[in-house]
PDB file of C-alpha atoms in Angstrom:
ATOM      1  CA  UNK A 171      22.593 -73.886  63.192  1.00  0.00           C
ATOM      2  CA  UNK A 172      18.876 -72.912  62.772  1.00  0.00           C
ATOM      3  CA  UNK A 173      16.936 -71.634  65.683  1.00  0.00           C
ATOM      4  CA  UNK A 174      12.975 -72.506  65.487  1.00  0.00           C
ATOM      5  CA  UNK A 175      10.236 -71.280  67.872  1.00  0.00           C
ATOM      6  CA  UNK A 176       7.667 -73.548  68.791  1.00  0.00           C
ATOM      7  CA  UNK A 177       4.253 -71.753  69.237  1.00  0.00           C
ATOM      8  CA  UNK A 178       1.660 -73.718  71.222  1.00  0.00           C
ATOM      9  CA  UNK A 179      -1.935 -72.400  71.690  1.00  0.00           C
ATOM     10  CA  UNK A 180      -4.964 -70.882  70.571  1.00  0.00           C
ATOM     11  CA  UNK A 181      -2.542 -68.026  69.548  1.00  0.00           C
ATOM     12  CA  UNK A 182      -0.211 -68.522  66.526  1.00  0.00           C
ATOM     13  CA  UNK A 183       1.952 -65.315  66.783  1.00  0.00           C
ATOM     14  CA  UNK A 184       4.937 -63.923  68.861  1.00  0.00           C
ATOM     15  CA  UNK A 185       4.314 -61.850  70.938  1.00  0.00           C
ATOM     16  CA  UNK A 186       6.668 -58.990  71.321  1.00  0.00           C
ATOM     17  CA  UNK A 187       7.161 -56.842  74.406  1.00  0.00           C
ATOM     18  CA  UNK A 188       7.482 -53.329  74.139  1.00  0.00           C
ATOM     19  CA  UNK A 189      11.378 -53.016  75.152  1.00  0.00           C
ATOM     20  CA  UNK A 190      11.854 -56.117  72.176  1.00  0.00           C
ATOM     21  CA  UNK A 191       9.911 -53.922  69.706  1.00  0.00           C
ATOM     22  CA  UNK A 192      11.463 -50.657  70.736  1.00  0.00           C
ATOM     23  CA  UNK A 193      15.078 -52.386  70.537  1.00  0.00           C
ATOM     24  CA  UNK A 194      14.368 -53.544  67.019  1.00  0.00           C
ATOM     25  CA  UNK A 195      13.270 -50.185  66.381  1.00  0.00           C
ATOM     26  CA  UNK A 196      15.855 -48.093  67.358  1.00  0.00           C
ATOM     27  CA  UNK A 197      18.686 -50.555  65.385  1.00  0.00           C
ATOM     28  CA  UNK A 198      17.137 -49.127  62.371  1.00  0.00           C
ATOM     29  CA  UNK A 199      17.730 -45.910  62.816  1.00  0.00           C
ATOM     30  CA  UNK A 200      21.819 -46.578  63.364  1.00  0.00           C
ATOM     31  CA  UNK A 201      23.975 -44.923  60.967  1.00  0.00           C
ATOM     32  CA  UNK A 202      23.847 -46.998  57.661  1.00  0.00           C
ATOM     33  CA  UNK A 203      21.143 -49.337  59.380  1.00  0.00           C
ATOM     34  CA  UNK A 204      18.651 -50.760  56.670  1.00  0.00           C
ATOM     35  CA  UNK A 205      15.057 -51.829  57.860  1.00  0.00           C
ATOM     36  CA  UNK A 206      14.747 -55.019  55.588  1.00  0.00           C
ATOM     37  CA  UNK A 207      18.524 -55.871  56.926  1.00  0.00           C
ATOM     38  CA  UNK A 208      17.295 -55.402  60.905  1.00  0.00           C
ATOM     39  CA  UNK A 209      13.971 -56.827  60.354  1.00  0.00           C
ATOM     40  CA  UNK A 210      16.163 -60.334  58.622  1.00  0.00           C
ATOM     41  CA  UNK A 211      17.944 -60.290  62.239  1.00  0.00           C
ATOM     42  CA  UNK A 212      15.033 -60.125  64.413  1.00  0.00           C
ATOM     43  CA  UNK A 213      13.598 -62.723  62.168  1.00  0.00           C
ATOM     44  CA  UNK A 214      10.270 -60.452  61.411  1.00  0.00           C
ATOM     45  CA  UNK A 215       8.746 -59.001  57.853  1.00  0.00           C
ATOM     46  CA  UNK A 216       9.603 -55.215  57.384  1.00  0.00           C
ATOM     47  CA  UNK A 217       6.133 -53.920  56.827  1.00  0.00           C
ATOM     48  CA  UNK A 218       6.401 -54.843  60.995  1.00  0.00           C
ATOM     49  CA  UNK A 219       9.077 -52.961  61.772  1.00  0.00           C
ATOM     50  CA  UNK A 220       7.504 -49.733  59.306  1.00  0.00           C
ATOM     51  CA  UNK A 221       4.316 -50.454  61.600  1.00  0.00           C
ATOM     52  CA  UNK A 222       5.897 -50.608  65.075  1.00  0.00           C
ATOM     53  CA  UNK A 223       7.949 -47.489  63.995  1.00  0.00           C
ATOM     54  CA  UNK A 224       4.613 -45.555  62.844  1.00  0.00           C
ATOM     55  CA  UNK A 225       3.123 -47.146  66.411  1.00  0.00           C
ATOM     56  CA  UNK A 226       6.093 -45.213  68.426  1.00  0.00           C
ATOM     57  CA  UNK A 227       5.861 -42.426  66.949  1.00  0.00           C
ATOM     58  CA  UNK A 228       2.375 -41.478  67.571  1.00  0.00           C
ATOM     59  CA  UNK A 229       2.727 -42.424  71.027  1.00  0.00           C
ATOM     60  CA  UNK A 230       4.983 -39.452  71.219  1.00  0.00           C
ATOM     61  CA  UNK A 231       4.526 -36.135  71.865  1.00  0.00           C
ATOM     62  CA  UNK A 232       5.782 -35.524  68.301  1.00  0.00           C
ATOM     63  CA  UNK A 233       7.897 -32.088  69.442  1.00  0.00           C
ATOM     64  CA  UNK A 234      11.809 -31.799  69.625  1.00  0.00           C
ATOM     65  CA  UNK A 235      13.553 -28.079  69.949  1.00  0.00           C
ATOM     66  CA  UNK A 236      14.902 -26.685  66.430  1.00  0.00           C
ATOM     67  CA  UNK A 237      16.677 -23.804  66.098  1.00  0.00           C
ATOM     68  CA  UNK A 238      16.481 -22.351  62.941  1.00  0.00           C
ATOM     69  CA  UNK A 239      19.105 -19.573  61.800  1.00  0.00           C
ATOM     70  CA  UNK A 240      20.916 -18.468  58.872  1.00  0.00           C
ATOM     71  CA  UNK A 241      24.145 -20.481  58.148  1.00  0.00           C
ATOM     72  CA  UNK A 242      26.232 -17.179  58.792  1.00  0.00           C
ATOM     73  CA  UNK A 243      24.686 -16.724  62.454  1.00  0.00           C
ATOM     74  CA  UNK A 244      26.834 -18.273  65.457  1.00  0.00           C
ATOM     75  CA  UNK A 245      25.334 -21.360  66.649  1.00  0.00           C
ATOM     76  CA  UNK A 246      22.890 -20.551  69.694  1.00  0.00           C
ATOM     77  CA  UNK A 247      22.590 -22.911  72.295  1.00  0.00           C
ATOM     78  CA  UNK A 248      19.493 -22.891  73.347  1.00  0.00           C
ATOM     79  CA  UNK A 249      15.824 -21.412  72.021  1.00  0.00           C
ATOM     80  CA  UNK A 250      13.936 -19.976  74.105  1.00  0.00           C
ATOM     81  CA  UNK A 251      11.150 -19.612  72.008  1.00  0.00           C
ATOM     82  CA  UNK A 252       9.436 -21.737  69.046  1.00  0.00           C
ATOM     83  CA  UNK A 253       7.989 -19.831  66.468  1.00  0.00           C
ATOM     84  CA  UNK A 254       5.358 -21.667  64.032  1.00  0.00           C
ATOM     85  CA  UNK A 255       3.649 -20.322  61.229  1.00  0.00           C
ATOM     86  CA  UNK A 256      -0.103 -21.126  60.213  1.00  0.00           C
ATOM     87  CA  UNK A 257      -1.051 -21.516  56.426  1.00  0.00           C
ATOM     88  CA  UNK A 258      -3.516 -18.902  57.604  1.00  0.00           C
ATOM     89  CA  UNK A 259      -0.754 -16.563  57.817  1.00  0.00           C
ATOM     90  CA  UNK A 260      -1.072 -16.550  61.889  1.00  0.00           C
ATOM     91  CA  UNK A 261       2.504 -17.275  63.653  1.00  0.00           C
ATOM     92  CA  UNK A 262       2.328 -18.724  67.080  1.00  0.00           C
ATOM     93  CA  UNK A 263       5.538 -17.986  69.574  1.00  0.00           C
ATOM     94  CA  UNK A 264       5.606 -20.856  71.733  1.00  0.00           C
ATOM     95  CA  UNK A 265       7.910 -20.272  74.980  1.00  0.00           C
ATOM     96  CA  UNK A 266      10.524 -23.988  75.713  1.00  0.00           C
ATOM     97  CA  UNK A 267       9.250 -24.103  79.132  1.00  0.00           C
ATOM     98  CA  UNK A 268       5.424 -24.971  77.497  1.00  0.00           C
ATOM     99  CA  UNK A 269       4.453 -28.381  77.944  1.00  0.00           C
ATOM    100  CA  UNK A 270       4.288 -30.246  74.585  1.00  0.00           C
ATOM    101  CA  UNK A 271       0.963 -31.463  75.305  1.00  0.00           C
ATOM    102  CA  UNK A 272      -0.684 -28.055  75.935  1.00  0.00           C
ATOM    103  CA  UNK A 273       1.673 -26.056  72.618  1.00  0.00           C
ATOM    104  CA  UNK A 274      -0.386 -29.431  70.966  1.00  0.00           C
ATOM    105  CA  UNK A 275      -3.613 -28.713  71.787  1.00  0.00           C
ATOM    106  CA  UNK A 276      -3.314 -24.728  71.292  1.00  0.00           C
ATOM    107  CA  UNK A 277      -1.576 -25.596  67.583  1.00  0.00           C
ATOM    108  CA  UNK A 278      -4.547 -28.100  67.218  1.00  0.00           C
ATOM    109  CA  UNK A 279      -7.363 -25.230  68.017  1.00  0.00           C
ATOM    110  CA  UNK A 280      -5.965 -23.068  66.046  1.00  0.00           C
ATOM    111  CA  UNK A 281      -5.835 -24.920  62.693  1.00  0.00           C
ATOM    112  CA  UNK A 282     -10.062 -25.240  63.211  1.00  0.00           C
TER     113      UNK A 282
END
């Protein structure tokens, strides 16, 4: 049987909590998941799910630990620093203990 939600008052849109948005977005990243299927299950338009994904990505620091090594090299447990190459040829080495906000600020300043 279908479920109907009646919206009253001046606002005619559903209000989604941050937890609900995050749960729907997380479901889209599951192995084999398709945004259109997840959106259909949540009864929202896929474009709204894509918007939530962008909004949640902007809210994050954008940094993750990444280790780049040749395929023949043994796996590295944890990197002590990350080296970033900029377009002008400059290289920046950022220690792993650096707060993401500080690293982002330094990279933004060097791009200018």
